[in-house]
Coordinates of C-alpha atoms and ligand atoms in Angstrom, one line a residue:
X7 CA -121.5 -13.3 67.7
X8 CA -122.5 -16.1 69.0
X9 CA -120.7 -19.2 71.0
X10 CA -119.9 -22.9 69.8
X11 CA -118.1 -25.0 72.6
X12 CA -116.6 -27.7 71.7
X13 CA -116.1 -30.6 74.7
X14 CA -114.1 -33.2 73.6
X15 CA -115.0 -34.8 77.1
X16 CA -112.0 -37.3 77.5
X17 CA -111.0 -38.4 73.0
X18 CA -108.2 -37.2 70.9
X19 CA -104.5 -37.2 72.0
X20 CA -102.2 -34.4 72.1
X21 CA -101.8 -34.3 68.7
X22 CA -104.7 -35.2 67.3
X23 CA -105.7 -31.7 68.9
X24 CA -102.8 -29.5 66.5
X25 CA -104.8 -31.2 63.6
X26 CA -107.8 -30.5 64.4
X27 CA -107.1 -26.3 65.2
X28 CA -105.0 -26.5 62.5
X29 CA -108.3 -27.3 59.8
X30 CA -111.0 -25.2 61.5
X31 CA -112.5 -22.9 59.1
X32 CA -114.9 -20.1 58.2
X33 CA -115.5 -18.9 62.6
X34 CA -118.6 -17.0 62.3
X35 CA -118.5 -17.5 66.0
X36 CA -116.8 -17.8 69.1
X37 CA -115.2 -20.9 68.6
X38 CA -114.1 -22.8 72.5
X39 CA -112.7 -26.5 72.7
X40 CA -112.8 -27.5 75.8
X41 CA -109.8 -30.2 76.0
X42 CA -108.8 -33.0 78.1
X43 CA -106.0 -31.2 80.8
X44 CA -103.2 -32.9 79.0
X45 CA -103.8 -31.1 76.3
X46 CA -104.4 -27.6 76.9
X47 CA -100.0 -26.1 76.8
X48 CA -99.6 -27.5 74.4
X49 CA -102.9 -26.1 72.5
X50 CA -102.4 -22.7 73.4
X51 CA -100.4 -20.9 70.4
X52 CA -101.7 -22.3 68.6
X53 CA -105.3 -21.6 69.3
X54 CA -104.5 -17.8 69.7
X55 CA -103.2 -18.0 66.9
X56 CA -106.4 -19.5 65.1
X57 CA -108.8 -17.3 67.4
X58 CA -109.6 -19.9 68.8
X59 CA -110.1 -20.1 73.1
X60 CA -109.7 -23.0 75.2
X61 CA -111.6 -24.0 78.2
X62 CA -111.0 -27.1 81.3
X63 CA -113.4 -29.6 81.6
X64 CA -113.4 -29.4 85.1
X65 CA -111.5 -27.4 87.8
X66 CA -111.4 -28.6 91.8
X67 CA -113.7 -26.6 94.4
X68 CA -110.1 -26.4 95.8
X69 CA -107.9 -23.7 95.4
X70 CA -104.4 -25.2 96.8
X71 CA -102.7 -27.7 98.3
X72 CA -102.8 -31.9 98.2
X73 CA -105.6 -32.4 96.9
X74 CA -104.1 -35.4 94.4
X75 CA -105.3 -36.6 90.9
X76 CA -106.7 -32.8 90.7
X77 CA -106.0 -29.4 88.9
X78 CA -106.8 -25.7 90.3
X79 CA -107.9 -22.8 88.5
X80 CA -104.8 -20.8 88.7
X81 CA -103.3 -23.3 86.5
X82 CA -105.7 -23.7 83.7
X83 CA -105.5 -19.9 84.0
X84 CA -101.4 -20.5 83.1
X85 CA -102.6 -23.8 80.7
X86 CA -103.8 -20.7 78.4
X87 CA -107.9 -21.5 79.6
X88 CA -110.6 -18.6 79.7
X89 CA -113.3 -20.9 79.9
X90 CA -114.0 -23.8 81.9
X91 CA -116.9 -26.2 82.2
X92 CA -118.2 -26.8 85.9
X93 CA -121.6 -29.4 86.5
X94 CA -121.2 -31.1 83.4
X95 CA -124.4 -34.1 83.3
X96 CA -121.3 -36.1 83.7
X97 CA -119.5 -34.9 86.5
X98 CA -122.6 -35.1 88.2
X99 CA -124.1 -38.7 87.4
X100 CA -121.1 -40.7 87.5
X101 CA -118.4 -38.0 90.3
X102 CA -121.4 -36.8 92.3
X103 CA -120.8 -34.0 92.1
X104 CA -122.7 -31.4 94.1
X105 CA -124.3 -27.9 93.5
X106 CA -122.6 -26.6 96.9
X107 CA -118.8 -27.8 95.2
X108 CA -119.8 -26.4 91.8
X109 CA -121.1 -23.2 93.4
X110 CA -117.3 -23.1 95.1
X111 CA -115.9 -24.8 91.6
X112 CA -117.0 -21.3 90.1
X113 CA -115.9 -18.9 92.4
X114 CA -112.3 -19.8 92.3
X115 CA -112.4 -19.9 88.6
X116 CA -114.1 -16.6 89.0
X117 CA -111.6 -15.5 91.1
X118 CA -108.8 -16.1 88.3
X119 CA -111.1 -14.1 86.1
X120 CA -111.7 -17.7 84.1
X121 CA -115.3 -17.4 82.7
X122 CA -117.1 -20.4 83.9
X123 CA -119.7 -22.5 81.9
X124 CA -122.6 -23.6 84.3
X125 CA -123.9 -26.8 82.7
X126 CA -127.9 -28.4 84.0
X127 CA -131.0 -29.9 83.1
X128 CA -132.8 -31.9 84.2
X129 CA -132.9 -36.2 84.0
X130 CA -135.5 -38.0 81.8
X131 CA -137.3 -39.1 85.1
X132 CA -137.7 -35.3 87.2
X133 CA -138.7 -34.4 83.4
X134 CA -141.1 -37.0 83.0
X135 CA -141.9 -36.2 86.7
X136 CA -142.8 -32.6 86.3
X137 CA -140.1 -31.4 88.2
X138 CA -138.2 -29.8 84.6
X139 CA -138.5 -25.8 86.0
X140 CA -137.1 -27.1 89.8
X141 CA -134.3 -28.9 89.3
X142 CA -132.8 -25.8 86.7
X143 CA -133.6 -23.1 89.6
X144 CA -132.2 -25.7 92.2
X145 CA -128.9 -26.0 90.1
X146 CA -129.0 -22.5 88.9
X147 CA -129.3 -20.4 91.6
X148 CA -126.9 -23.3 93.5
X149 CA -123.9 -22.6 91.7
X150 CA -124.4 -19.1 91.4
X151 CA -124.9 -18.6 95.2
X152 CA -123.3 -15.7 96.5
X153 CA -121.9 -14.2 92.8
X154 CA -124.3 -10.7 92.2
X155 CA -122.1 -9.2 89.6
X156 CA -119.9 -12.1 87.0
X157 CA -120.1 -13.1 84.0
X158 CA -120.5 -17.0 83.2
X159 CA -121.6 -18.6 80.4
X160 CA -124.6 -21.1 81.2
X161 CA -125.7 -23.8 79.2
X162 CA -128.9 -25.5 79.1
X163 CA -128.1 -28.9 78.9
X164 CA -131.0 -31.4 79.2
X165 CA -129.7 -34.8 80.2
X166 CA -132.1 -36.8 78.1
X167 CA -130.8 -35.0 75.1
X168 CA -126.8 -35.8 75.4
X169 CA -125.7 -38.9 73.6
X170 CA -123.7 -40.0 77.0
X171 CA -127.2 -41.1 78.1
X172 CA -129.3 -42.3 75.1
X173 CA -130.0 -46.2 73.9
X174 CA -129.5 -47.5 71.1
X175 CA -128.0 -45.5 67.8
X176 CA -130.6 -43.0 67.5
X177 CA -129.6 -40.1 69.2
X178 CA -132.0 -37.6 69.6
X179 CA -131.8 -34.4 70.0
X180 CA -134.6 -31.0 72.7
X181 CA -137.7 -30.1 69.9
X182 CA -137.2 -26.5 69.4
X183 CA -139.7 -25.7 71.8
X184 CA -138.5 -27.5 74.9
X185 CA -134.6 -25.4 74.1
X186 CA -137.1 -22.0 73.9
X187 CA -139.1 -22.5 76.7
X188 CA -136.3 -24.0 79.5
X189 CA -134.3 -20.4 77.2
X190 CA -137.0 -18.2 78.3
X191 CA -137.5 -19.6 81.6
X192 CA -133.3 -19.2 82.6
X193 CA -133.0 -15.3 81.6
X194 CA -136.2 -15.0 83.9
X195 CA -134.5 -16.4 86.2
X196 CA -131.1 -14.4 85.8
X197 CA -133.0 -10.9 85.5
X198 CA -132.2 -9.5 89.1
X199 CA -127.7 -9.6 87.9
X200 CA -126.1 -6.8 86.4
X201 CA -123.6 -8.9 84.4
X202 CA -123.8 -10.2 80.9
X203 CA -125.0 -13.9 81.0
X204 CA -125.4 -16.0 78.1
X205 CA -127.6 -19.4 77.8
X206 CA -126.7 -21.0 74.8
X207 CA -127.9 -24.8 73.9
X208 CA -126.1 -29.0 74.6
X209 CA -127.9 -32.2 74.1
X210 CA -127.1 -33.4 70.6
X211 CA -126.3 -30.4 68.3
X212 CA -124.9 -31.5 65.0
X213 CA -124.2 -30.1 61.4
X214 CA -128.8 -31.5 60.3
X215 CA -129.6 -29.9 64.2
X216 CA -127.7 -26.9 64.1
X217 CA -129.2 -24.5 62.1
X218 CA -132.5 -24.4 63.7
X219 CA -131.0 -24.0 67.3
X220 CA -128.8 -21.6 66.5
X221 CA -131.4 -20.1 64.7
X222 CA -133.2 -19.8 67.0
X223 CA -133.5 -16.4 69.1
X224 CA -132.8 -17.1 72.6
X225 CA -130.0 -19.3 72.0
X226 CA -127.0 -17.7 71.6
X227 CA -124.7 -20.7 71.5
X228 CA -124.7 -24.2 71.3
X229 CA -122.0 -26.7 73.7
X230 CA -121.5 -29.7 71.2
X231 CA -120.1 -33.3 72.5
X232 CA -119.8 -35.7 70.1
X233 CA -120.5 -34.0 67.3
X234 CA -117.0 -31.8 67.6
X235 CA -114.9 -35.1 67.8
X236 CA -114.3 -34.5 63.8
X237 CA -113.6 -31.2 63.1
X238 CA -115.9 -31.7 59.0
X239 CA -119.2 -32.0 61.6
X240 CA -117.5 -29.3 63.6
X241 CA -116.6 -26.9 60.5
X242 CA -120.3 -27.8 59.7
X243 CA -122.0 -26.7 63.4
X244 CA -119.8 -22.8 62.4
X245 CA -120.9 -22.5 59.6
X246 CA -124.3 -22.6 60.6
X247 CA -124.5 -19.3 62.7
Ligands
PGA301 P1 -123.6 -35.1 72.9 O1 -122.6 -33.9 74.6 O2 -123.4 -33.8 72.0 O3 -122.1 -35.5 72.4 O4 -124.9 -35.0 73.1 C1 -122.8 -32.8 74.9 C2 -123.1 -32.5 76.1 O5 -122.5 -33.9 77.1 O6 -122.2 -31.3 76.4

């Protein structure tokens, strides 16, 4: 079963989230919504009833204390999260998150039995200069440092294919060959890990390209940004799994 994760980023409202859950159908996949923090508790009962799992979009690298504005892994657990995004490129680029911070966040989540969804991916510049493989290895090994046997999800999200970082109206996803080779490379780095680690793709997955992408045997699911904001397009992606 593939996993399809909606990343709502800083969009929608708590009220709209209720309507959205009611309209999710054709669930052939494991369906997860990464919603803003203030939505989570309010969504948890309805989400459970509709077999939708919840994810945080970020977590603090500290466990508790005087960290104004932050949210801990324990708080996410109580709010009903079974997953949490970590190291999304918007957090790495806009908020300067480092591999060391991401590694600590992963450890805090695992301690609360929340599955981290670790986002990794190269920028356009890194790709142009032939650094893709080095970047993926550095980010992956950095996030998993000191972790030997834990079930996590790795989201390959080439920064140049994420709608946020594309200019103009026509956003484009990575080619199927690029997606396959990155997934094979990431899986080769994970051979030493005993736990089951799923590798999924994110970067402008939409109703038009999701069938081809999700048909690839290397791709175990999708992390969907823009196309997850409307239940019609999110449903269409779920239908393609
Ligand atoms: P996108 O975003 O689908 O809008 O490209 C994906 C993501 O940022 O996770």
